[in-house]
PDB file of C-alpha atoms in Angstrom:
ATOM      1  CA  MET Y 243      35.377 -59.759 -45.372  1.00 88.00           C
ATOM      2  CA  SER Y 244      34.695 -56.862 -47.749  1.00 91.00           C
ATOM      3  CA  PHE Y 245      34.440 -53.217 -46.762  1.00 92.00           C
ATOM      4  CA  LEU Y 246      33.530 -49.870 -48.282  1.00 90.00           C
ATOM      5  CA  LEU Y 247      36.460 -47.883 -49.616  1.00 87.00           C
ATOM      6  CA  ALA Y 248      36.795 -44.271 -48.432  1.00 92.00           C
ATOM      7  CA  ASN Y 249      36.409 -42.936 -51.993  1.00 90.00           C
ATOM      8  CA  ASP Y 250      32.830 -44.247 -51.996  1.00 90.00           C
ATOM      9  CA  GLY Y 251      31.792 -42.602 -48.732  1.00 92.00           C
ATOM     10  CA  VAL Y 252      29.129 -40.062 -49.721  1.00 93.00           C
ATOM     11  CA  ASP Y 253      30.089 -36.468 -48.851  1.00 91.00           C
ATOM     12  CA  GLY Y 254      27.296 -34.950 -46.745  1.00 90.00           C
ATOM     13  CA  LYS Y 255      27.687 -31.539 -48.428  1.00 91.00           C
ATOM     14  CA  ALA Y 256      27.433 -32.886 -51.987  1.00 93.00           C
ATOM     15  CA  GLY Y 257      23.823 -32.429 -52.959  1.00 94.00           C
ATOM     16  CA  SER Y 258      20.858 -30.124 -53.037  1.00 94.00           C
ATOM     17  CA  ALA Y 259      17.299 -29.712 -51.829  1.00 96.00           C
ATOM     18  CA  PHE Y 260      14.216 -28.168 -53.384  1.00 95.00           C
ATOM     19  CA  MET Y 261      10.807 -27.332 -52.010  1.00 96.00           C
ATOM     20  CA  VAL Y 262       7.799 -27.380 -54.286  1.00 95.00           C
ATOM     21  CA  LYS Y 263       5.123 -25.039 -52.923  1.00 93.00           C
ATOM     22  CA  ASN Y 264       1.833 -24.767 -54.775  1.00 88.00           C
ATOM     23  CA  GLY Y 265       3.578 -26.069 -57.918  1.00 89.00           C
ATOM     24  CA  ARG Y 266       6.528 -23.633 -57.730  1.00 92.00           C
ATOM     25  CA  ASN Y 267      10.133 -24.965 -57.446  1.00 94.00           C
ATOM     26  CA  ILE Y 268      12.143 -23.225 -54.721  1.00 93.00           C
ATOM     27  CA  GLU Y 269      15.800 -24.098 -54.223  1.00 91.00           C
ATOM     28  CA  LEU Y 270      16.682 -24.359 -50.535  1.00 91.00           C
ATOM     29  CA  PHE Y 271      20.043 -22.668 -51.094  1.00 86.00           C
ATOM     30  CA  GLY Y 272      20.638 -21.986 -47.388  1.00 90.00           C
ATOM     31  CA  ILE Y 273      20.140 -25.556 -46.193  1.00 93.00           C
ATOM     32  CA  LYS Y 274      22.615 -26.871 -43.651  1.00 94.00           C
ATOM     33  CA  LYS Y 275      21.104 -30.197 -42.695  1.00 96.00           C
ATOM     34  CA  PHE Y 276      18.212 -32.351 -43.832  1.00 96.00           C
ATOM     35  CA  GLU Y 277      16.884 -35.548 -42.340  1.00 97.00           C
ATOM     36  CA  SER Y 278      13.736 -37.557 -42.954  1.00 97.00           C
ATOM     37  CA  ASP Y 279      12.757 -40.794 -41.242  1.00 98.00           C
ATOM     38  CA  ALA Y 280      10.200 -43.560 -41.192  1.00 98.00           C
ATOM     39  CA  GLU Y 281       9.236 -44.601 -37.672  1.00 98.00           C
ATOM     40  CA  ILE Y 282       7.898 -48.148 -37.596  1.00 98.00           C
ATOM     41  CA  LEU Y 283       4.885 -48.201 -35.286  1.00 98.00           C
ATOM     42  CA  THR Y 284       4.448 -51.440 -33.361  1.00 97.00           C
ATOM     43  CA  SER Y 285       2.269 -52.941 -30.678  1.00 97.00           C
ATOM     44  CA  GLU Y 286       3.060 -55.684 -28.215  1.00 96.00           C
ATOM     45  CA  PHE Y 287       1.317 -59.025 -28.571  1.00 95.00           C
ATOM     46  CA  PRO Y 288       1.459 -60.923 -25.278  1.00 94.00           C
ATOM     47  CA  VAL Y 289       0.221 -64.516 -25.298  1.00 94.00           C
ATOM     48  CA  VAL Y 290      -0.727 -66.668 -22.317  1.00 95.00           C
ATOM     49  CA  GLY Y 291       1.828 -69.443 -21.907  1.00 94.00           C
ATOM     50  CA  SER Y 292       4.727 -67.489 -23.404  1.00 95.00           C
ATOM     51  CA  LEU Y 293       7.309 -65.394 -21.575  1.00 94.00           C
ATOM     52  CA  VAL Y 294       8.038 -63.497 -24.770  1.00 95.00           C
ATOM     53  CA  ASN Y 295       5.961 -60.497 -25.820  1.00 95.00           C
ATOM     54  CA  GLN Y 296       5.818 -60.565 -29.586  1.00 96.00           C
ATOM     55  CA  THR Y 297       5.776 -57.394 -31.652  1.00 96.00           C
ATOM     56  CA  LYS Y 298       3.463 -56.638 -34.545  1.00 97.00           C
ATOM     57  CA  VAL Y 299       3.999 -53.823 -37.026  1.00 97.00           C
ATOM     58  CA  LYS Y 300       0.875 -51.650 -37.179  1.00 97.00           C
ATOM     59  CA  GLY Y 301       1.941 -48.721 -39.333  1.00 97.00           C
ATOM     60  CA  ILE Y 302       4.505 -46.103 -40.279  1.00 98.00           C
ATOM     61  CA  LYS Y 303       4.900 -42.453 -39.304  1.00 98.00           C
ATOM     62  CA  TYR Y 304       6.990 -40.206 -41.541  1.00 98.00           C
ATOM     63  CA  SER Y 305       8.747 -37.163 -40.099  1.00 98.00           C
ATOM     64  CA  GLY Y 306      11.847 -35.080 -40.539  1.00 98.00           C
ATOM     65  CA  LYS Y 307      13.607 -31.828 -39.876  1.00 98.00           C
ATOM     66  CA  MET Y 308      15.734 -29.413 -41.787  1.00 96.00           C
ATOM     67  CA  THR Y 309      18.129 -26.784 -40.575  1.00 96.00           C
ATOM     68  CA  VAL Y 310      18.514 -23.704 -42.763  1.00 95.00           C
ATOM     69  CA  TYR Y 311      20.236 -20.394 -42.394  1.00 94.00           C
ATOM     70  CA  TYR Y 312      17.755 -17.834 -41.125  1.00 92.00           C
ATOM     71  CA  GLY Y 313      16.522 -15.490 -43.799  1.00 87.00           C
ATOM     72  CA  THR Y 314      14.765 -17.868 -46.199  1.00 86.00           C
ATOM     73  CA  PRO Y 315      11.489 -15.986 -46.744  1.00 89.00           C
ATOM     74  CA  GLU Y 316       9.473 -18.985 -47.986  1.00 91.00           C
ATOM     75  CA  PHE Y 317       8.798 -20.406 -44.539  1.00 93.00           C
ATOM     76  CA  ILE Y 318       7.219 -17.340 -42.959  1.00 93.00           C
ATOM     77  CA  GLU Y 319       5.240 -16.843 -46.194  1.00 93.00           C
ATOM     78  CA  ILE Y 320       3.774 -20.332 -45.718  1.00 94.00           C
ATOM     79  CA  LEU Y 321       2.676 -19.336 -42.219  1.00 94.00           C
ATOM     80  CA  GLN Y 322       1.196 -16.073 -43.484  1.00 95.00           C
ATOM     81  CA  GLU Y 323      -0.696 -17.863 -46.268  1.00 94.00           C
ATOM     82  CA  TYR Y 324      -2.255 -20.260 -43.773  1.00 95.00           C
ATOM     83  CA  ARG Y 325      -3.099 -17.419 -41.368  1.00 95.00           C
ATOM     84  CA  ARG Y 326      -4.758 -15.367 -44.122  1.00 96.00           C
ATOM     85  CA  THR Y 327      -6.599 -18.111 -45.996  1.00 96.00           C
ATOM     86  CA  GLY Y 328      -6.969 -20.997 -43.555  1.00 96.00           C
ATOM     87  CA  ARG Y 329      -5.386 -23.221 -46.213  1.00 95.00           C
ATOM     88  CA  PHE Y 330      -1.952 -24.770 -45.696  1.00 94.00           C
ATOM     89  CA  PRO Y 331      -0.100 -24.792 -49.027  1.00 94.00           C
ATOM     90  CA  GLU Y 332       0.690 -28.048 -50.793  1.00 93.00           C
ATOM     91  CA  ILE Y 333       4.374 -28.777 -50.179  1.00 96.00           C
ATOM     92  CA  SER Y 334       6.753 -31.427 -51.494  1.00 97.00           C
ATOM     93  CA  LEU Y 335      10.497 -31.698 -50.999  1.00 97.00           C
ATOM     94  CA  GLN Y 336      13.159 -33.220 -53.215  1.00 97.00           C
ATOM     95  CA  VAL Y 337      16.592 -34.109 -51.869  1.00 97.00           C
ATOM     96  CA  THR Y 338      19.554 -35.153 -54.021  1.00 96.00           C
ATOM     97  CA  ASN Y 339      22.795 -36.741 -52.833  1.00 94.00           C
ATOM     98  CA  ARG Y 340      25.334 -36.250 -55.619  1.00 94.00           C
ATOM     99  CA  ASP Y 341      28.988 -36.857 -54.764  1.00 92.00           C
ATOM    100  CA  LYS Y 342      30.793 -37.039 -58.115  1.00 93.00           C
ATOM    101  CA  GLY Y 343      33.872 -38.521 -56.393  1.00 91.00           C
ATOM    102  CA  THR Y 344      32.105 -41.826 -55.659  1.00 93.00           C
ATOM    103  CA  THR Y 345      31.131 -44.757 -57.838  1.00 92.00           C
ATOM    104  CA  VAL Y 346      27.748 -45.211 -56.115  1.00 93.00           C
ATOM    105  CA  GLY Y 347      26.033 -42.599 -58.282  1.00 92.00           C
ATOM    106  CA  GLU Y 348      23.330 -40.344 -56.931  1.00 95.00           C
ATOM    107  CA  GLN Y 349      20.177 -40.689 -54.907  1.00 95.00           C
ATOM    108  CA  VAL Y 350      17.111 -38.494 -55.433  1.00 97.00           C
ATOM    109  CA  VAL Y 351      14.136 -38.772 -53.079  1.00 98.00           C
ATOM    110  CA  ALA Y 352      10.831 -36.921 -53.399  1.00 98.00           C
ATOM    111  CA  ILE Y 353       8.843 -36.349 -50.210  1.00 98.00           C
ATOM    112  CA  TYR Y 354       5.128 -35.627 -50.595  1.00 97.00           C
ATOM    113  CA  GLY Y 355       2.355 -34.183 -48.442  1.00 97.00           C
ATOM    114  CA  VAL Y 356       4.704 -32.144 -46.252  1.00 97.00           C
ATOM    115  CA  THR Y 357       3.307 -30.285 -43.253  1.00 97.00           C
ATOM    116  CA  LEU Y 358       5.755 -27.975 -41.509  1.00 96.00           C
ATOM    117  CA  THR Y 359       5.051 -28.381 -37.788  1.00 96.00           C
ATOM    118  CA  LYS Y 360       7.071 -25.431 -36.429  1.00 96.00           C
ATOM    119  CA  ILE Y 361       7.968 -22.243 -38.276  1.00 94.00           C
ATOM    120  CA  PRO Y 362      10.177 -19.593 -36.620  1.00 93.00           C
ATOM    121  CA  ILE Y 363       8.754 -16.063 -36.868  1.00 94.00           C
ATOM    122  CA  ALA Y 364      11.615 -13.869 -35.607  1.00 95.00           C
ATOM    123  CA  MET Y 365      15.074 -14.539 -34.148  1.00 94.00           C
ATOM    124  CA  LEU Y 366      17.991 -12.840 -32.446  1.00 95.00           C
ATOM    125  CA  ASP Y 367      21.007 -14.495 -30.795  1.00 95.00           C
ATOM    126  CA  ASP Y 368      23.960 -12.577 -29.370  1.00 95.00           C
ATOM    127  CA  SER Y 369      26.170 -15.692 -29.383  1.00 96.00           C
ATOM    128  CA  SER Y 370      25.614 -16.685 -32.993  1.00 93.00           C
ATOM    129  CA  ASP Y 371      27.609 -15.501 -35.996  1.00 95.00           C
ATOM    130  CA  TYR Y 372      24.937 -16.875 -38.344  1.00 95.00           C
ATOM    131  CA  LEU Y 373      21.329 -17.435 -37.359  1.00 95.00           C
ATOM    132  CA  GLN Y 374      19.874 -20.845 -38.155  1.00 95.00           C
ATOM    133  CA  GLU Y 375      16.348 -22.156 -37.944  1.00 94.00           C
ATOM    134  CA  GLU Y 376      15.296 -25.751 -37.458  1.00 95.00           C
ATOM    135  CA  ILE Y 377      12.036 -26.659 -39.154  1.00 96.00           C
ATOM    136  CA  PRO Y 378      10.432 -29.990 -38.230  1.00 97.00           C
ATOM    137  CA  PHE Y 379       7.859 -31.547 -40.537  1.00 98.00           C
ATOM    138  CA  ASN Y 380       5.634 -34.555 -41.127  1.00 98.00           C
ATOM    139  CA  PHE Y 381       4.835 -36.052 -44.511  1.00 98.00           C
ATOM    140  CA  THR Y 382       2.516 -38.628 -46.029  1.00 98.00           C
ATOM    141  CA  ASP Y 383       4.589 -40.364 -48.706  1.00 98.00           C
ATOM    142  CA  PHE Y 384       7.945 -40.559 -50.454  1.00 98.00           C
ATOM    143  CA  GLU Y 385       9.373 -41.917 -53.674  1.00 98.00           C
ATOM    144  CA  PRO Y 386      12.967 -42.703 -54.628  1.00 97.00           C
ATOM    145  CA  LEU Y 387      13.430 -41.118 -58.073  1.00 96.00           C
ATOM    146  CA  ALA Y 388      17.017 -42.395 -58.374  1.00 94.00           C
ATOM    147  CA  SER Y 389      18.897 -44.796 -56.091  1.00 93.00           C
ATOM    148  CA  PHE Y 390      22.523 -45.417 -55.255  1.00 94.00           C
ATOM    149  CA  VAL Y 391      24.191 -48.427 -56.891  1.00 91.00           C
ATOM    150  CA  ALA Y 392      26.716 -50.852 -55.396  1.00 90.00           C
ATOM    151  CA  PRO Y 393      30.298 -49.515 -55.361  1.00 88.00           C
ATOM    152  CA  SER Y 394      32.399 -50.554 -58.351  1.00 89.00           C
ATOM    153  CA  GLN Y 395      35.063 -51.978 -56.037  1.00 87.00           C
ATOM    154  CA  LEU Y 396      35.277 -53.059 -52.406  1.00 90.00           C
ATOM    155  CA  GLY Y 397      38.273 -53.383 -50.154  1.00 90.00           C
ATOM    156  CA  GLY Y 398      39.274 -56.588 -48.384  1.00 86.00           C
ATOM    157  CA  ASN Y 399      39.728 -60.146 -49.513  1.00 62.00           C
TER     158      ASN Y 399
END
């Protein structure tokens, strides 16, 4: 049985993230964590004469969340723009995993039609050395711009 060698484990800190707001590239230099997911939406399909409820896929819901150090002005500006104009800005995100110590290369994913669903306005915390904000979002589409490749070598037999 083959297994992944430790040298090809992708370092979670090796990468970057950008937000594109109204056509302007903004590096998310204070990002701590980023996660985006596809939730497969299903419905049960019971049939008379069967003890098994089958499952049918009926759609996909995209969502995610990012944790950034507090003090990134772009997020409250998005809220202010919507409050002033009634128009939520067009937002895309681009996330790159780039660990130069691996043989799997890099992965770059673009995430389109982003709607931030919670934006912190002000924070204080007497137990925190560094304030962080978690920003959940939904999105409508994604595209892999570059994908990982198979490792050049595996361990095992």
